[in-house]
Every structure is written in structure tokens, then in C-alpha cells.
mmCIF file of C-alpha atoms and ligand atoms in Angstrom:
data_model
loop_
_atom_site.group_PDB
_atom_site.id
_atom_site.type_symbol
_atom_site.label_atom_id
_atom_site.label_comp_id
_atom_site.label_asym_id
_atom_site.label_seq_id
_atom_site.Cartn_x
_atom_site.Cartn_y
_atom_site.Cartn_z
ATOM 1 C CA MET O 1 -40.857 -5.764 -24.367
ATOM 2 C CA ARG O 2 -38.335 -8.547 -24.765
ATOM 3 C CA ARG O 3 -35.667 -6.028 -25.715
ATOM 4 C CA THR O 4 -36.312 -4.006 -22.550
ATOM 5 C CA ILE O 5 -35.802 -7.076 -20.403
ATOM 6 C CA THR O 6 -32.520 -7.928 -22.128
ATOM 7 C CA THR O 7 -31.252 -4.411 -21.584
ATOM 8 C CA LEU O 8 -32.183 -4.593 -17.928
ATOM 9 C CA VAL O 9 -30.412 -7.913 -17.474
ATOM 10 C CA SER O 10 -27.244 -6.688 -19.113
ATOM 11 C CA SER O 11 -27.158 -3.541 -17.037
ATOM 12 C CA PHE O 12 -27.552 -5.630 -13.891
ATOM 13 C CA ALA O 13 -24.604 -7.722 -15.045
ATOM 14 C CA THR O 14 -22.531 -4.570 -15.500
ATOM 15 C CA VAL O 15 -23.379 -3.402 -11.994
ATOM 16 C CA ALA O 16 -22.407 -6.791 -10.584
ATOM 17 C CA LEU O 17 -19.049 -6.657 -12.358
ATOM 18 C CA LEU O 18 -18.335 -3.156 -11.117
ATOM 19 C CA THR O 19 -19.210 -4.166 -7.567
ATOM 20 C CA PHE O 20 -16.904 -7.148 -7.745
ATOM 21 C CA SER O 21 -13.936 -5.166 -9.050
ATOM 22 C CA ALA O 22 -14.510 -2.580 -6.293
ATOM 23 C CA ILE O 23 -13.020 -5.054 -3.806
ATOM 24 C CA ALA O 24 -9.556 -4.101 -4.992
ATOM 25 C CA ALA O 25 -10.495 -0.496 -5.653
ATOM 26 C CA ASP O 26 -8.447 2.505 -4.703
ATOM 27 C CA THR O 27 -8.980 4.129 -1.338
ATOM 28 C CA VAL O 28 -9.608 7.852 -1.324
ATOM 29 C CA ILE O 29 -8.905 9.921 1.770
ATOM 30 C CA GLY O 30 -9.037 13.687 1.447
ATOM 31 C CA ASP O 31 -6.929 14.638 -1.568
ATOM 32 C CA LEU O 32 -5.078 11.321 -1.608
ATOM 33 C CA THR O 33 -5.746 8.194 -3.638
ATOM 34 C CA LEU O 34 -4.109 5.021 -2.304
ATOM 35 C CA SER O 35 -3.765 2.026 -4.582
ATOM 36 C CA GLU O 36 -2.307 -1.480 -4.756
ATOM 37 C CA PRO O 37 -1.442 -2.045 -1.081
ATOM 38 C CA VAL O 38 0.798 -5.123 -0.948
ATOM 39 C CA ALA O 39 2.861 -6.769 1.793
ATOM 40 C CA ARG O 40 5.627 -9.251 1.071
ATOM 41 C CA ALA O 41 5.336 -12.814 2.334
ATOM 42 C CA THR O 42 7.969 -13.637 4.965
ATOM 43 C CA PRO O 43 9.863 -16.827 5.843
ATOM 44 C CA ALA O 44 8.752 -18.434 9.124
ATOM 45 C CA THR O 45 11.704 -17.092 11.120
ATOM 46 C CA ALA O 46 11.806 -13.578 9.659
ATOM 47 C CA LYS O 47 11.473 -10.681 12.049
ATOM 48 C CA VAL O 48 10.895 -8.007 9.428
ATOM 49 C CA GLY O 49 8.647 -7.601 6.420
ATOM 50 C CA GLY O 50 7.996 -4.960 3.775
ATOM 51 C CA GLY O 51 4.896 -3.179 2.510
ATOM 52 C CA TYR O 52 4.290 -1.302 -0.718
ATOM 53 C CA ILE O 53 1.636 1.088 -2.019
ATOM 54 C CA LYS O 54 1.015 3.873 -4.519
ATOM 55 C CA ILE O 55 0.002 7.254 -3.126
ATOM 56 C CA THR O 56 -1.333 9.974 -5.441
ATOM 57 C CA ASN O 57 -1.877 13.505 -4.196
ATOM 58 C CA ASN O 58 -4.697 15.102 -6.216
ATOM 59 C CA GLY O 59 -4.645 18.268 -4.114
ATOM 60 C CA SER O 60 -2.819 21.569 -4.461
ATOM 61 C CA GLU O 61 -0.742 21.194 -1.288
ATOM 62 C CA ALA O 62 1.870 18.641 -0.322
ATOM 63 C CA ASP O 63 0.945 16.050 2.283
ATOM 64 C CA ARG O 64 3.197 13.740 4.265
ATOM 65 C CA LEU O 65 2.992 10.082 5.252
ATOM 66 C CA VAL O 66 4.035 10.445 8.882
ATOM 67 C CA SER O 67 3.444 7.009 10.369
ATOM 68 C CA VAL O 68 2.375 3.434 9.820
ATOM 69 C CA SER O 69 1.052 0.855 12.241
ATOM 70 C CA ALA O 70 0.094 -2.810 12.018
ATOM 71 C CA ASP O 71 -1.060 -5.119 14.800
ATOM 72 C CA PHE O 72 1.066 -8.007 13.454
ATOM 73 C CA ALA O 73 4.297 -6.063 14.021
ATOM 74 C CA GLY O 74 5.845 -4.710 17.222
ATOM 75 C CA MET O 75 6.958 -1.598 15.370
ATOM 76 C CA SER O 76 6.384 -0.207 11.887
ATOM 77 C CA GLN O 77 8.254 2.573 10.096
ATOM 78 C CA VAL O 78 8.458 4.369 6.775
ATOM 79 C CA HIS O 79 11.843 3.582 5.178
ATOM 80 C CA GLU O 80 13.932 4.659 2.269
ATOM 81 C CA MET O 81 16.392 2.317 0.571
ATOM 82 C CA LYS O 82 19.297 3.782 -1.362
ATOM 83 C CA MET O 83 22.884 3.253 -2.404
ATOM 84 C CA GLN O 84 25.466 4.677 -0.033
ATOM 85 C CA ASP O 85 29.165 4.040 -0.778
ATOM 86 C CA ASP O 86 28.187 1.154 -3.070
ATOM 87 C CA VAL O 87 26.095 -0.471 -0.360
ATOM 88 C CA MET O 88 22.295 -0.624 -0.284
ATOM 89 C CA LYS O 89 21.179 0.950 2.984
ATOM 90 C CA MET O 90 17.820 1.414 4.636
ATOM 91 C CA LYS O 91 16.960 4.563 6.462
ATOM 92 C CA HIS O 92 14.037 5.361 8.758
ATOM 93 C CA LEU O 93 12.327 8.520 7.482
ATOM 94 C CA GLU O 94 11.771 10.084 10.861
ATOM 95 C CA GLU O 95 10.038 13.124 9.434
ATOM 96 C CA GLY O 96 7.878 11.032 7.153
ATOM 97 C CA LEU O 97 7.636 10.850 3.390
ATOM 98 C CA GLU O 98 6.467 13.866 1.424
ATOM 99 C CA ILE O 99 3.721 13.360 -1.158
ATOM 100 C CA PRO O 100 4.050 16.441 -3.402
ATOM 101 C CA ALA O 101 0.914 18.106 -4.802
ATOM 102 C CA GLY O 102 -0.180 16.575 -8.088
ATOM 103 C CA GLU O 103 2.288 13.700 -7.895
ATOM 104 C CA THR O 104 2.304 9.966 -7.275
ATOM 105 C CA VAL O 105 4.829 8.475 -4.867
ATOM 106 C CA THR O 106 5.299 4.731 -5.253
ATOM 107 C CA LEU O 107 6.556 2.625 -2.378
ATOM 108 C CA LYS O 108 8.158 -0.425 -3.960
ATOM 109 C CA PRO O 109 11.034 -2.883 -3.554
ATOM 110 C CA GLY O 110 14.392 -1.095 -3.724
ATOM 111 C CA GLY O 111 12.968 2.320 -2.847
ATOM 112 C CA TYR O 112 10.594 3.777 -0.306
ATOM 113 C CA HIS O 113 8.763 1.097 1.656
ATOM 114 C CA LEU O 114 6.864 0.340 4.827
ATOM 115 C CA MET O 115 8.934 -1.723 7.229
ATOM 116 C CA PHE O 116 7.127 -4.050 9.595
ATOM 117 C CA MET O 117 9.504 -4.911 12.437
ATOM 118 C CA ARG O 118 9.400 -7.367 15.326
ATOM 119 C CA LEU O 119 6.875 -9.479 13.428
ATOM 120 C CA LYS O 120 4.615 -11.435 15.752
ATOM 121 C CA GLU O 121 3.879 -14.061 13.090
ATOM 122 C CA PRO O 122 4.851 -14.726 9.466
ATOM 123 C CA LEU O 123 2.970 -13.075 6.629
ATOM 124 C CA SER O 124 1.737 -15.737 4.235
ATOM 125 C CA LYS O 125 0.944 -15.416 0.552
ATOM 126 C CA GLY O 126 -2.747 -14.776 -0.096
ATOM 127 C CA GLU O 127 -3.523 -13.335 3.328
ATOM 128 C CA GLU O 128 -5.063 -9.930 3.826
ATOM 129 C CA ARG O 129 -3.637 -7.774 6.592
ATOM 130 C CA LYS O 130 -4.867 -4.530 8.076
ATOM 131 C CA VAL O 131 -2.387 -1.668 8.092
ATOM 132 C CA THR O 132 -3.050 1.910 9.239
ATOM 133 C CA LEU O 133 -1.374 4.817 7.491
ATOM 134 C CA THR O 134 -1.388 8.309 8.964
ATOM 135 C CA PHE O 135 -0.935 11.431 6.870
ATOM 136 C CA GLU O 136 -0.236 14.910 8.196
ATOM 137 C CA LYS O 137 -3.198 16.520 6.415
ATOM 138 C CA ALA O 138 -5.444 13.712 5.175
ATOM 139 C CA GLY O 139 -5.437 11.903 8.547
ATOM 140 C CA SER O 140 -5.485 8.167 9.275
ATOM 141 C CA VAL O 141 -6.825 5.393 7.100
ATOM 142 C CA ASP O 142 -7.116 1.628 7.578
ATOM 143 C CA LEU O 143 -6.135 -0.354 4.502
ATOM 144 C CA THR O 144 -6.207 -4.003 3.569
ATOM 145 C CA PHE O 145 -2.810 -5.162 2.319
ATOM 146 C CA THR O 146 -2.699 -8.301 0.202
ATOM 147 C CA VAL O 147 0.279 -10.541 0.992
ATOM 148 C CA LYS O 148 2.186 -11.558 -2.143
ATOM 149 C CA SER O 149 5.238 -13.720 -2.720
ATOM 150 C CA LEU O 150 8.759 -12.297 -3.019
ATOM 151 C CA ALA O 151 8.726 -12.942 -6.769
ATOM 152 C CA GLU O 152 5.376 -11.193 -7.191
ATOM 153 C CA THR O 153 6.524 -8.120 -5.268
ATOM 154 C CA MET O 154 9.740 -7.890 -7.318
ATOM 155 C CA GLU O 155 7.581 -7.466 -10.411
ATOM 156 C CA MET O 156 5.896 -4.359 -9.033
ATOM 157 C CA ASN O 157 6.698 -1.062 -10.647
HETATM 158 CU CU1 CU H 201 13.292 -1.035 5.556
#
């Protein structure tokens, strides 16, 4: 009898742990799995900020991240950053960002990213901010982005 109770208690503890870790769990929408949504903290006077996320397409057809919106920014876009004539340049991906079937596309510093423009207020470390991503096939999804410091976001890979 005592053994049964112990087993019960430990399985309750396991459930509690799983529930707790689910707070930062991946978001699944259609064939896509979205993980580690992070926004970069901004200085008080900054007018732009960046957002990063991992998008995995588990389906058999490509999808496309077509738009992003956030109520803390006047305008949000999907950007690509790359070297052009020895200069790092940012480009608005007007036709969106393709997420090929069976692949993971990572938005991170120095590459693809979400650009929050005309910021209405600074983004501060530790905050959680709602951002909506819209995909051509999977549709729209609201995500909670955790705001991290510049140094923390530079360590992402
Ligand atoms: Cu940008």
C-alpha cells in the first residue's frame, strides 16, 4: 500500500514538472512547429527592434511566412540581412520567407529576422510581448516573445 502511494506521488510530481516546462513549449500550427520566440531589448530612444524564432515545416509542402504584426510597433516586416559589396544590408522580404518542406528556418541575428519598426515604447529585458505571424498555408498564430538582452540574443544559434 505504501509503495502505491509513493508511486502516485512521484507521478504527480512528473506531471507538475511537465506542465511547468510547457510554458516555454513549442507552438504547433498546421504542419509548422514554432520555437524559441525572442525579441531583442531596445535602448530607450530606439525606433526599431528585432525578433527571432525557429520555424520547422513538418509537412510535405513548402509554406511561407508572409507577414508579422505587433501592437507595440507601427510597422513590422520580415527581413533578410546579408553582405552586399562588403556592407551588411537589410532587405524587406516583400514576398515573405519560404519555409521548405521538412526543413527548419532559423531567424537569428545576422540573418533572417523580424523587424519591428516605429516602436511605440522600448522593449525591456524580461518582458513578454505578443507578436502575430501569418503563414500562407498554416494561417495566423499569436505568439509570446520573450525579450532578451543584446548579449543574450547574440548567443542564439
Ligand atoms: Cu531588419
